[in-house]
Amino acid sequence: SDVCSSDLTGNIKAQDILLTGLEKLEYRGYDSAGIAYFKENGKISIRKTAGKVKDLRAICDDNDATCGIGHTRWATHGGVTNANAHPHKSGSVSLIHNGIIENYHELATTYELEDRLISETDTEVAAALFDKFYDGKNPIEAIKEVIPLLKGSFAFCIMFENRPGVIYAVRNVSPMVAATSKEGSFIASDLTAFIEYSKRYFIVPEYAILTMEADKIDLQDLNGNTIEPEFLEVDWDMTAAQKEGYPTFMLKEINEQPAAINRTIMPRIKDGLPSFEEDGIPDSFFADCSDITIVACGTAMYAGMVGKTLMQDILGIPVTVAIASEFRYERPVITDKSVVIVVSQSGETIDTLEALRLAKTKTNKTLSIVNVKGSSIARESNYVLYTHAGPEIAVASTKAYTVQAAAFYLLTCKLALVQNAMSEADARAFISNLENVSDNIAEVLKLSDKVEQLTKRMLNASHTFFIGRGSDYTLSMEGALKLKEISYIHAEAYAAGELKHGTIALISEGVPVIALATQSHVYNKVISNIREVKARGAYVILLSMDEKITDATICDTHISLPKVPEQFAVFEAVVILQMIAYFTSTGKGLNADQPRNLAKSVTVE
Ligand code: M6R
């Protein structure tokens, strides 16, 4: 299960704070919700349901409780049912959980818990185990005994009956942040849940046991030693996480891209050249590098592919892109001269985090490109390059992709300079082109009406294809992912030259094909491939930097992108692809911000 918890143990009413906190985390994606709170007699009341927080609100009565826990679940073990929703109660224990207890089955058998279970979840086994070890007097002792038995990832918030006003918490891998303010104490999987109460917070250290009361949070390790939390301060507030007049977060974030790119690149351009001095990355990091492996998931991985194409082209060294969830289970060839770049908007994607941990066993040249400050991946990599895009709320990643790509452009230029693969004059010209990217994107955003219009042709499609060559192929993958995740239309990305080896059999009358042709060295080749699908009845939407294409044997609709040096075309082309996905989704009447089955931050394997 995946948790978004927001807990308060305080002097003001908890229920509304919990429900509002859960609403703030709705963007992360979930399928059930629940809360638990202490009643006046020290007993615990639970309300939970499959569905949305508004459904949970509907079954909650007004109450005066000042201490409670809340959760939204993204199903992993067991279907989307009321019984599987959190909190889970077993005897004196009520808890919520983010993560997966991998050995839950074994634990249930070994400790004979089966008869006590009413749900299909791994979480309930943990609740039953805590209760089994609880002597009715000392919750911390029970936690200390249970934690070493658990395999997997977890962030638990636990309430013990007859201990009103106290919440216990402990985590391994799964994220958890906490704060105390004049309104009470808070703990959540994401700061957004309580940022309006406190901008000063701390990341809960792994395996620290927290005891949270209205006015204080105590931390101790599994041996009982006191731990001092390290406080951090956020530099954004809820206004950055609001729609500001846009109908959706996704549209807002698409439009924020020019500003976001500037925030990523400008502080790192000194005297017309890239500089990572303020990030604390020494030149030796760039000099002594034999090969590069980029590891990430989803859109972050596709941004990595943009990086790979550019780096390999300019640096002439091997660059590999690995799917984080595969990387861990392969035998990655990494030496102490290899640079490993992990890319993650949230900095909490567990596959990427675990891949980073593996990479660190082989090289200490790990660098992360991360948006969320202080996140696990940022903290654990040897070096971090923050993208400063501001909070990304829509599940479908947009601005995070362009800033990650921009970070790769800066890094490539720096590597090329240090490795003498680029002259200083060429580097200055490269950086000046990068500085123009935000204006170019602003131009492309003006095409939104045209893009919305052309998506009308896509609304009834069951299958679509995205094709291109070289960097246009990597863009195709991102375009296809974006369309799939928010419009639920099957979309496949194909290297245009590969179509004829099988996939072209799927092209039939009217099937939309989004074709990209921004790269001159393969332009004629890709146009031939486009003609091949057109000849078989495809409805072709072509993106290129040509001013006009009127040849009906090539395309049905042409989007003319502003003319830029072709290495920089990815930025403007991807914005069109984002808009195609967005307007197809909204045109179908779907919720583009919160697509079904998806979570914003995937903290389970
Ligand atoms: O937070 P991360 O960048 O690590 O997330 C990686 C992927 O889960 C994410 O990019 C996902 O593919 C998005 N839904 C894409 O829009």
XYZ file of C-alpha atoms and ligand atoms in Angstrom:
621
model
C 0.000 0.000 0.000
C 1.066 3.542 -0.516
C 0.324 6.134 2.113
C -0.197 9.805 2.172
C -0.655 10.417 5.839
C -1.303 13.559 7.693
C -1.379 13.261 11.395
C -1.988 15.709 14.081
C -1.763 15.300 17.739
C -2.714 18.675 18.988
C -4.931 21.118 20.698
C -7.286 21.819 17.863
C -9.749 19.499 16.138
C -7.912 16.858 14.170
C -10.501 15.585 11.737
C -10.662 18.542 9.430
C -6.896 18.920 9.431
C -6.564 15.259 8.486
C -9.163 15.410 5.728
C -7.781 18.659 4.330
C -4.254 17.255 4.494
C -5.389 14.187 2.565
C -7.040 16.432 -0.015
C -3.779 18.278 -0.481
C -2.122 14.956 -1.202
C -4.856 13.819 -3.583
C -2.668 14.707 -6.537
C -0.420 11.795 -5.682
C -3.085 9.329 -6.795
C -4.991 6.830 -4.611
C -8.057 4.664 -4.522
C -9.298 4.595 -0.902
C -9.092 6.795 2.155
C -9.500 6.590 5.896
C -8.890 8.216 9.239
C -8.650 7.121 12.866
C -8.883 9.292 15.957
C -8.968 8.971 19.712
C -12.354 9.202 21.351
C -12.710 10.761 24.812
C -12.554 7.356 26.507
C -9.164 6.556 24.954
C -10.677 4.147 22.431
C -10.031 4.574 18.720
C -12.643 5.293 16.076
C -12.027 4.472 12.416
C -13.781 5.737 9.277
C -12.595 4.387 5.939
C -13.862 3.732 2.466
C -12.894 2.840 -1.065
C -13.134 6.014 -3.123
C -12.078 9.607 -2.730
C -11.563 11.865 0.272
C -14.964 13.441 -0.447
C -16.516 9.989 0.065
C -14.617 9.703 3.334
C -15.838 13.150 4.408
C -19.391 12.001 3.765
C -19.088 9.182 6.329
C -17.296 11.215 9.025
C -19.383 12.731 11.839
C -18.332 15.872 13.589
C -16.192 15.106 16.645
C -13.870 16.887 19.040
C -10.861 14.577 18.715
C -7.529 16.389 18.700
C -5.323 13.480 17.689
C -5.608 11.253 14.651
C -4.113 9.636 11.610
C -5.267 9.719 7.985
C -4.334 7.793 4.883
C -4.968 7.414 1.203
C -4.222 3.996 -0.223
C -2.907 2.967 -3.618
C -3.694 -0.730 -3.814
C -0.828 -3.199 -4.016
C -1.916 -6.172 -1.861
C -5.630 -6.798 -2.216
C -8.257 -4.992 -4.270
C -9.836 -1.609 -3.752
C -12.299 -2.410 -0.951
C -13.424 -0.804 2.289
C -11.790 -3.588 4.293
C -8.422 -3.111 2.599
C -8.440 0.664 3.155
C -6.282 2.007 5.994
C -6.237 2.556 8.962
C -6.053 -1.083 10.017
C -6.998 -2.101 13.537
C -5.870 -5.152 15.407
C -6.614 -5.379 19.121
C -5.220 -2.232 20.727
C -3.360 -1.099 17.636
C -4.583 1.130 14.794
C -2.139 2.103 12.099
C -1.526 3.420 8.633
C 1.295 2.294 6.412
C 3.152 3.362 3.304
C 5.256 0.686 1.617
C 5.178 -3.075 1.257
C 5.878 -5.687 3.903
C 7.399 -8.346 1.678
C 7.415 -11.160 4.247
C 3.843 -10.575 5.449
C 2.722 -14.055 4.535
C 5.560 -15.714 6.414
C 4.961 -13.462 9.441
C 1.253 -14.264 9.475
C 2.059 -17.996 9.524
C 4.971 -17.877 11.977
C 3.102 -15.754 14.510
C -0.265 -17.432 13.884
C -1.994 -14.230 12.933
C -4.228 -15.555 10.137
C -7.382 -15.871 12.244
C -7.179 -12.237 13.231
C -7.020 -10.876 9.689
C -10.045 -9.466 7.935
C -8.361 -7.743 4.979
C -6.053 -8.964 2.211
C -3.330 -6.459 2.997
C 0.268 -6.809 4.116
C -0.397 -3.852 6.413
C -2.918 -5.628 8.585
C -0.350 -8.331 9.317
C 1.950 -5.616 10.664
C -0.891 -4.227 12.817
C -1.568 -7.696 14.211
C 2.127 -8.192 14.908
C 2.453 -4.902 16.796
C -0.565 -5.879 18.828
C 0.824 -9.340 19.549
C 4.032 -7.869 20.937
C 2.254 -5.088 22.862
C 1.972 -5.807 26.576
C -0.620 -3.072 27.106
C 1.962 -0.833 28.774
C 4.953 -0.113 26.590
C 4.317 0.700 22.905
C 7.961 1.509 22.171
C 9.088 -1.934 23.320
C 6.549 -3.529 20.955
C 7.815 -1.389 18.069
C 11.421 -2.292 18.859
C 10.579 -5.969 18.776
C 8.515 -5.899 15.595
C 10.640 -3.673 13.357
C 13.570 -6.105 12.984
C 11.099 -8.798 11.886
C 9.834 -6.806 8.915
C 11.283 -7.106 5.420
C 10.444 -4.433 2.887
C 9.695 -0.749 3.026
C 7.474 0.998 5.507
C 6.427 4.241 7.074
C 4.020 3.551 9.928
C 1.966 5.887 12.070
C 0.577 3.931 14.984
C -1.965 4.656 17.713
C -2.306 2.423 20.765
C -5.624 2.305 22.570
C -5.718 4.056 25.951
C -2.725 6.230 24.991
C -4.753 9.246 23.863
C -2.838 12.127 22.331
C 0.180 10.044 21.341
C 1.153 8.818 17.877
C 4.158 6.578 17.290
C 5.933 6.482 13.951
C 8.815 4.635 12.349
C 10.041 4.209 8.796
C 12.402 2.351 6.504
C 12.884 3.737 2.957
C 9.350 5.126 2.552
C 9.366 8.897 3.035
C 8.156 10.671 6.159
C 8.532 14.263 7.340
C 7.489 15.798 10.648
C 7.108 19.160 12.371
C 5.856 20.761 15.560
C 4.064 24.095 15.529
C 1.821 26.057 17.868
C -1.158 24.155 16.444
C 0.312 20.775 17.337
C 2.619 18.128 15.910
C 2.422 16.788 12.399
C 3.822 13.901 10.433
C 3.172 13.062 6.796
C 4.621 11.367 3.769
C 4.754 14.724 1.985
C 5.250 18.212 3.327
C 2.353 19.590 1.300
C -0.008 18.035 3.860
C 1.040 20.380 6.668
C 3.058 23.175 5.101
C 0.410 25.729 6.075
C 1.216 24.984 9.732
C 4.979 24.793 9.535
C 7.687 25.458 6.987
C 10.259 24.160 9.428
C 10.348 20.402 9.386
C 12.647 17.416 9.585
C 13.026 14.248 7.571
C 12.347 11.313 9.852
C 15.582 9.305 10.038
C 15.253 5.655 9.028
C 14.650 3.338 11.980
C 14.101 6.210 14.418
C 11.062 5.662 16.638
C 9.068 8.859 16.984
C 6.801 9.608 19.884
C 4.583 12.477 18.902
C 2.539 14.533 21.327
C 0.756 17.860 20.924
C 3.755 19.975 21.839
C 6.761 17.759 21.201
C 8.220 14.962 19.145
C 10.816 12.669 20.719
C 13.080 10.467 18.627
C 15.048 7.442 19.705
C 16.904 4.703 17.889
C 16.164 1.002 18.262
C 18.612 0.875 21.196
C 16.831 3.639 23.046
C 19.390 6.399 22.375
C 17.951 9.877 21.854
C 18.230 11.283 18.317
C 18.253 14.998 17.562
C 16.284 15.814 14.411
C 17.939 17.953 11.734
C 15.575 20.761 10.854
C 15.138 22.080 7.323
C 13.117 25.011 6.034
C 11.141 25.014 2.765
C 11.354 27.964 0.437
C 7.904 27.611 -1.103
C 4.393 27.795 0.274
C 0.938 26.658 -0.759
C 0.570 29.387 -3.398
C 3.167 27.513 -5.456
C 0.957 24.449 -5.166
C -2.248 26.143 -6.303
C -3.763 26.394 -9.762
C -3.504 30.189 -10.001
C -6.383 30.588 -12.432
C -5.571 27.574 -14.616
C -8.274 24.895 -14.859
C -5.749 22.183 -13.986
C -2.294 21.823 -12.465
C -1.079 20.161 -15.629
C -1.917 23.138 -17.816
C -0.362 25.461 -15.269
C 2.796 23.375 -15.190
C 3.018 23.203 -18.990
C 2.841 26.989 -19.037
C 5.391 27.369 -16.265
C 8.120 25.784 -18.362
C 9.848 28.929 -19.623
C 10.260 30.208 -16.057
C 11.207 26.786 -14.698
C 13.953 26.318 -17.292
C 15.390 29.691 -16.406
C 15.463 28.760 -12.736
C 17.377 25.586 -13.604
C 19.958 27.066 -15.932
C 20.520 30.721 -15.092
C 22.157 30.273 -11.677
C 24.539 27.788 -13.336
C 25.733 29.989 -16.163
C 28.704 32.161 -15.205
C 30.293 34.381 -17.798
C 28.550 32.490 -20.603
C 29.786 29.056 -19.488
C 28.328 26.302 -17.295
C 29.389 26.322 -13.668
C 28.500 23.867 -10.928
C 30.522 25.589 -8.252
C 27.491 26.461 -6.151
C 26.317 22.861 -6.381
C 29.674 21.844 -4.948
C 30.579 19.636 -7.928
C 34.329 19.793 -8.552
C 35.856 19.724 -12.066
C 37.557 16.418 -11.187
C 34.101 14.837 -11.219
C 33.768 15.711 -14.908
C 37.383 15.012 -15.874
C 37.858 11.491 -14.683
C 34.877 9.835 -16.345
C 35.087 6.875 -18.686
C 31.389 6.232 -19.259
C 28.015 7.367 -18.029
C 24.961 5.428 -16.883
C 21.694 7.269 -16.477
C 19.093 5.598 -14.260
C 15.491 6.676 -13.802
C 11.843 5.741 -14.323
C 9.116 6.960 -16.649
C 9.379 10.521 -17.841
C 12.583 11.090 -15.887
C 14.103 8.205 -17.845
C 12.962 9.727 -21.132
C 14.638 12.976 -20.108
C 17.691 10.792 -19.493
C 17.431 9.539 -23.067
C 17.589 13.098 -24.328
C 20.722 13.419 -22.200
C 22.177 10.223 -23.609
C 21.712 11.249 -27.247
C 23.343 14.600 -26.594
C 26.188 13.314 -24.421
C 27.155 10.473 -26.667
C 27.057 12.761 -29.667
C 29.202 15.472 -28.119
C 31.464 13.519 -25.766
C 31.982 10.342 -27.751
C 31.969 8.163 -24.618
C 29.531 5.317 -23.902
C 26.313 6.509 -22.319
C 23.673 3.997 -21.221
C 20.154 4.635 -20.013
C 18.802 2.080 -17.571
C 15.265 1.528 -16.321
C 15.746 1.788 -12.574
C 13.568 -1.215 -11.760
C 15.644 -3.380 -14.120
C 19.057 -1.964 -13.239
C 18.939 -3.460 -9.755
C 18.372 -6.947 -11.016
C 20.868 -6.929 -13.895
C 24.613 -6.953 -13.566
C 25.308 -3.316 -14.354
C 28.812 -2.712 -15.659
C 29.937 0.195 -13.510
C 33.525 0.925 -12.479
C 34.965 3.566 -10.183
C 35.461 5.771 -13.243
C 31.823 5.497 -14.278
C 29.531 8.411 -13.612
C 26.009 7.375 -12.627
C 23.325 10.027 -13.028
C 19.990 9.301 -11.377
C 17.044 11.435 -12.380
C 13.904 11.932 -10.322
C 11.395 14.726 -9.919
C 10.222 13.555 -6.507
C 13.540 12.199 -5.325
C 11.535 9.427 -3.641
C 10.872 6.896 -6.414
C 11.890 3.708 -4.714
C 13.179 1.919 -7.821
C 15.469 4.860 -8.550
C 16.552 5.178 -4.928
C 17.461 1.509 -4.709
C 19.300 1.722 -8.049
C 21.288 4.641 -6.662
C 22.166 2.600 -3.575
C 23.434 -0.189 -5.804
C 25.425 2.227 -7.963
C 27.075 3.640 -4.851
C 28.532 0.250 -4.090
C 30.467 0.481 -7.382
C 31.380 4.147 -7.824
C 31.397 7.278 -5.730
C 30.690 9.368 -8.799
C 26.926 9.458 -8.435
C 24.989 12.584 -9.278
C 21.261 13.106 -8.957
C 19.056 15.490 -10.899
C 16.186 16.076 -8.504
C 13.400 18.587 -8.035
C 12.292 18.048 -4.434
C 14.779 19.455 -1.986
C 15.998 17.239 0.789
C 14.408 14.140 -0.766
C 15.989 10.735 -0.238
C 17.708 10.524 -3.649
C 19.085 14.046 -3.278
C 20.443 13.246 0.155
C 21.980 9.919 -0.716
C 23.727 10.729 -4.016
C 27.320 11.977 -3.902
C 26.298 15.161 -5.693
C 22.940 16.729 -6.387
C 21.751 19.136 -9.003
C 18.407 20.602 -7.980
C 16.175 21.604 -10.873
C 14.218 24.318 -8.987
C 11.066 23.747 -11.054
C 8.799 24.360 -8.043
C 6.241 21.801 -6.901
C 4.903 19.585 -9.689
C 1.413 18.521 -8.684
C -0.117 16.946 -11.809
C 0.641 13.226 -11.956
C 1.793 13.571 -15.559
C 5.205 15.122 -15.464
C 5.781 18.104 -17.778
C 7.966 20.878 -16.412
C 10.082 18.353 -14.538
C 10.996 16.742 -17.879
C 12.107 19.943 -19.569
C 14.197 21.070 -16.608
C 15.799 17.636 -16.328
C 16.634 17.812 -20.033
C 18.014 21.330 -19.538
C 20.198 20.037 -16.696
C 21.622 17.440 -19.087
C 22.474 20.195 -21.573
C 24.403 22.076 -18.890
C 26.169 18.927 -17.715
C 27.080 17.893 -21.245
C 28.607 21.266 -21.967
C 30.628 21.157 -18.764
C 31.823 17.602 -19.435
C 32.745 18.558 -22.997
C 34.763 21.538 -21.822
C 36.601 19.620 -19.132
C 37.260 16.694 -21.472
C 38.318 18.981 -24.350
C 35.483 17.731 -26.524
C 34.278 21.272 -27.201
C 36.094 24.565 -27.666
C 35.290 27.455 -25.360
C 33.799 29.389 -28.290
C 31.509 26.481 -29.172
C 30.553 26.110 -25.520
C 29.547 29.780 -25.374
C 27.422 29.388 -28.505
C 25.856 26.215 -27.033
C 25.000 27.964 -23.772
C 23.590 30.953 -25.608
C 21.258 28.604 -27.501
C 20.262 27.045 -24.179
C 19.470 30.506 -22.824
C 17.043 31.007 -25.732
C 15.084 27.848 -24.925
C 12.642 29.531 -22.550
C 11.677 32.151 -25.182
C 11.255 29.416 -27.787
C 8.960 27.476 -25.469
C 6.961 30.646 -24.831
C 6.436 30.898 -28.610
C 5.320 27.278 -28.832
C 2.817 27.762 -26.001
C 1.014 30.246 -28.263
C 0.106 27.310 -30.522
C -2.192 25.828 -27.886
C -5.430 26.631 -29.776
C -4.144 24.929 -32.890
C -3.068 21.886 -30.883
C -6.420 21.714 -29.096
C -8.146 21.825 -32.467
C -6.104 18.996 -33.952
C -6.678 16.725 -30.947
C -10.382 16.600 -31.868
C -9.239 14.052 -34.438
C -7.716 11.900 -31.667
C -10.609 11.692 -29.227
C -12.123 8.524 -30.626
C -8.855 6.805 -31.475
C -8.108 3.453 -29.848
C -4.505 3.276 -31.024
C -1.921 5.913 -31.874
C 1.731 5.862 -32.861
C 4.546 8.290 -32.222
C 7.465 7.995 -34.596
C 10.811 9.681 -35.123
C 14.519 9.009 -35.422
C 17.404 9.934 -33.147
C 16.384 12.460 -30.498
C 12.928 12.549 -32.122
C 12.561 8.883 -31.217
C 13.312 9.602 -27.547
C 10.707 12.371 -27.705
C 8.238 9.945 -29.229
C 8.539 7.775 -26.137
C 7.734 10.694 -23.885
C 4.858 11.798 -26.143
C 3.376 8.295 -26.114
C 3.697 7.940 -22.335
C 2.020 11.292 -21.782
C -0.907 10.415 -24.044
C -1.367 6.952 -22.522
C -1.332 8.019 -18.930
C -3.889 10.812 -19.128
C -6.103 9.949 -22.123
C -6.072 6.136 -21.741
C -5.527 5.818 -25.495
C -3.076 3.147 -26.482
C 0.026 4.909 -27.776
C 3.193 3.289 -29.055
C 6.488 4.970 -29.736
C 8.522 3.590 -32.590
C 11.828 4.377 -34.158
C 10.509 5.356 -37.585
C 12.910 3.060 -39.434
C 11.831 0.075 -37.351
C 8.145 0.232 -38.298
C 8.592 -1.864 -41.400
C 9.918 -4.739 -39.290
C 6.481 -5.524 -37.924
C 4.564 -2.667 -36.379
C 3.434 -1.160 -39.667
C 0.969 -4.066 -39.833
C -1.049 -2.150 -37.226
C -1.456 0.932 -39.382
C -4.919 1.087 -40.890
C -7.288 3.749 -42.158
C -7.440 6.778 -39.880
C -4.971 5.630 -37.172
C -3.326 8.797 -35.810
C 0.457 8.885 -36.214
C 2.328 11.724 -34.596
C 5.562 12.067 -36.516
C 8.601 14.113 -35.558
C 11.150 15.348 -38.067
C 13.387 17.936 -36.452
C 16.794 16.379 -37.183
C 18.373 17.221 -40.543
C 20.704 14.220 -40.777
C 17.747 11.818 -40.803
C 15.117 14.184 -42.194
C 14.748 12.546 -45.614
C 14.745 9.092 -44.080
C 12.005 9.917 -41.618
C 9.904 11.618 -44.295
C 10.086 8.377 -46.304
C 8.927 6.435 -43.251
C 6.072 8.863 -42.786
C 5.033 8.407 -46.412
C 4.943 4.657 -45.747
C 2.358 5.022 -42.971
C 0.454 7.703 -44.875
C 0.203 5.357 -47.859
C -1.466 2.831 -45.545
C -4.164 5.233 -44.426
C -2.658 6.771 -41.265
C -3.797 10.209 -40.183
C -0.423 11.942 -39.840
C 0.290 14.901 -37.600
C 3.797 16.101 -38.376
C 5.995 18.267 -36.171
C 8.952 19.840 -37.926
C 10.750 23.128 -38.276
C 9.619 23.511 -41.888
C 7.619 26.645 -42.444
C 4.948 24.792 -44.366
C 4.301 21.306 -45.659
C 1.489 21.103 -48.149
C 2.269 17.706 -49.681
C -0.757 15.609 -48.757
C 1.218 12.414 -49.292
C 3.273 13.321 -46.218
C 0.836 14.576 -43.597
C -2.682 15.658 -42.817
C -1.715 18.317 -40.283
C 1.580 20.082 -39.902
C 2.821 21.925 -36.851
C 5.595 24.299 -37.711
C 8.010 24.670 -34.803
C 10.093 27.843 -34.418
C 13.414 27.425 -36.232
C 16.176 26.712 -33.717
C 19.497 24.857 -33.920
C 18.293 21.287 -34.147
C 20.061 20.106 -30.994
C 17.612 22.333 -29.117
C 14.426 21.266 -30.909
C 13.507 18.731 -28.201
C 12.345 21.481 -25.877
C 9.797 22.975 -28.213
C 8.673 19.659 -29.682
C 7.982 18.104 -26.282
C 5.739 20.994 -25.313
C 3.552 20.249 -28.355
C 3.445 16.582 -27.338
C 2.441 17.557 -23.801
C -0.345 19.731 -25.185
C -1.547 16.948 -27.512
C -1.874 14.637 -24.491
C -3.463 17.321 -22.352
C -6.130 18.427 -24.826
C -6.936 14.842 -25.774
C -7.493 14.067 -22.100
C -9.626 17.109 -21.366
C -11.399 16.715 -24.740
C -12.485 13.270 -23.545
C -13.733 14.835 -20.326
C -11.052 13.169 -18.199
C -9.253 14.477 -15.132
C -5.828 15.249 -16.566
C -4.327 15.941 -13.141
C -5.282 12.674 -11.518
C -5.306 9.827 -14.014
C -6.676 6.473 -12.908
C -4.360 3.854 -11.369
C -1.384 6.211 -11.096
C 0.456 7.732 -8.164
C 2.603 10.843 -8.400
C 5.394 9.485 -6.362
C 5.882 5.750 -6.640
C 7.275 4.709 -3.296
C 6.654 0.988 -3.745
C 8.664 -1.396 -5.924
O 9.493 11.364 -9.285
P 10.170 10.643 -10.422
O 10.689 11.596 -11.469
O 11.216 9.687 -9.983
O 9.026 9.802 -11.108
C 9.321 8.932 -12.149
C 8.069 8.438 -12.829
O 7.242 7.772 -11.935
C 7.279 9.592 -13.471
O 8.047 10.314 -14.374
C 6.048 9.032 -14.190
O 6.430 8.285 -15.302
C 5.088 10.159 -14.596
N 3.750 9.757 -14.350
C 5.204 10.528 -16.023
O 4.345 11.550 -16.385
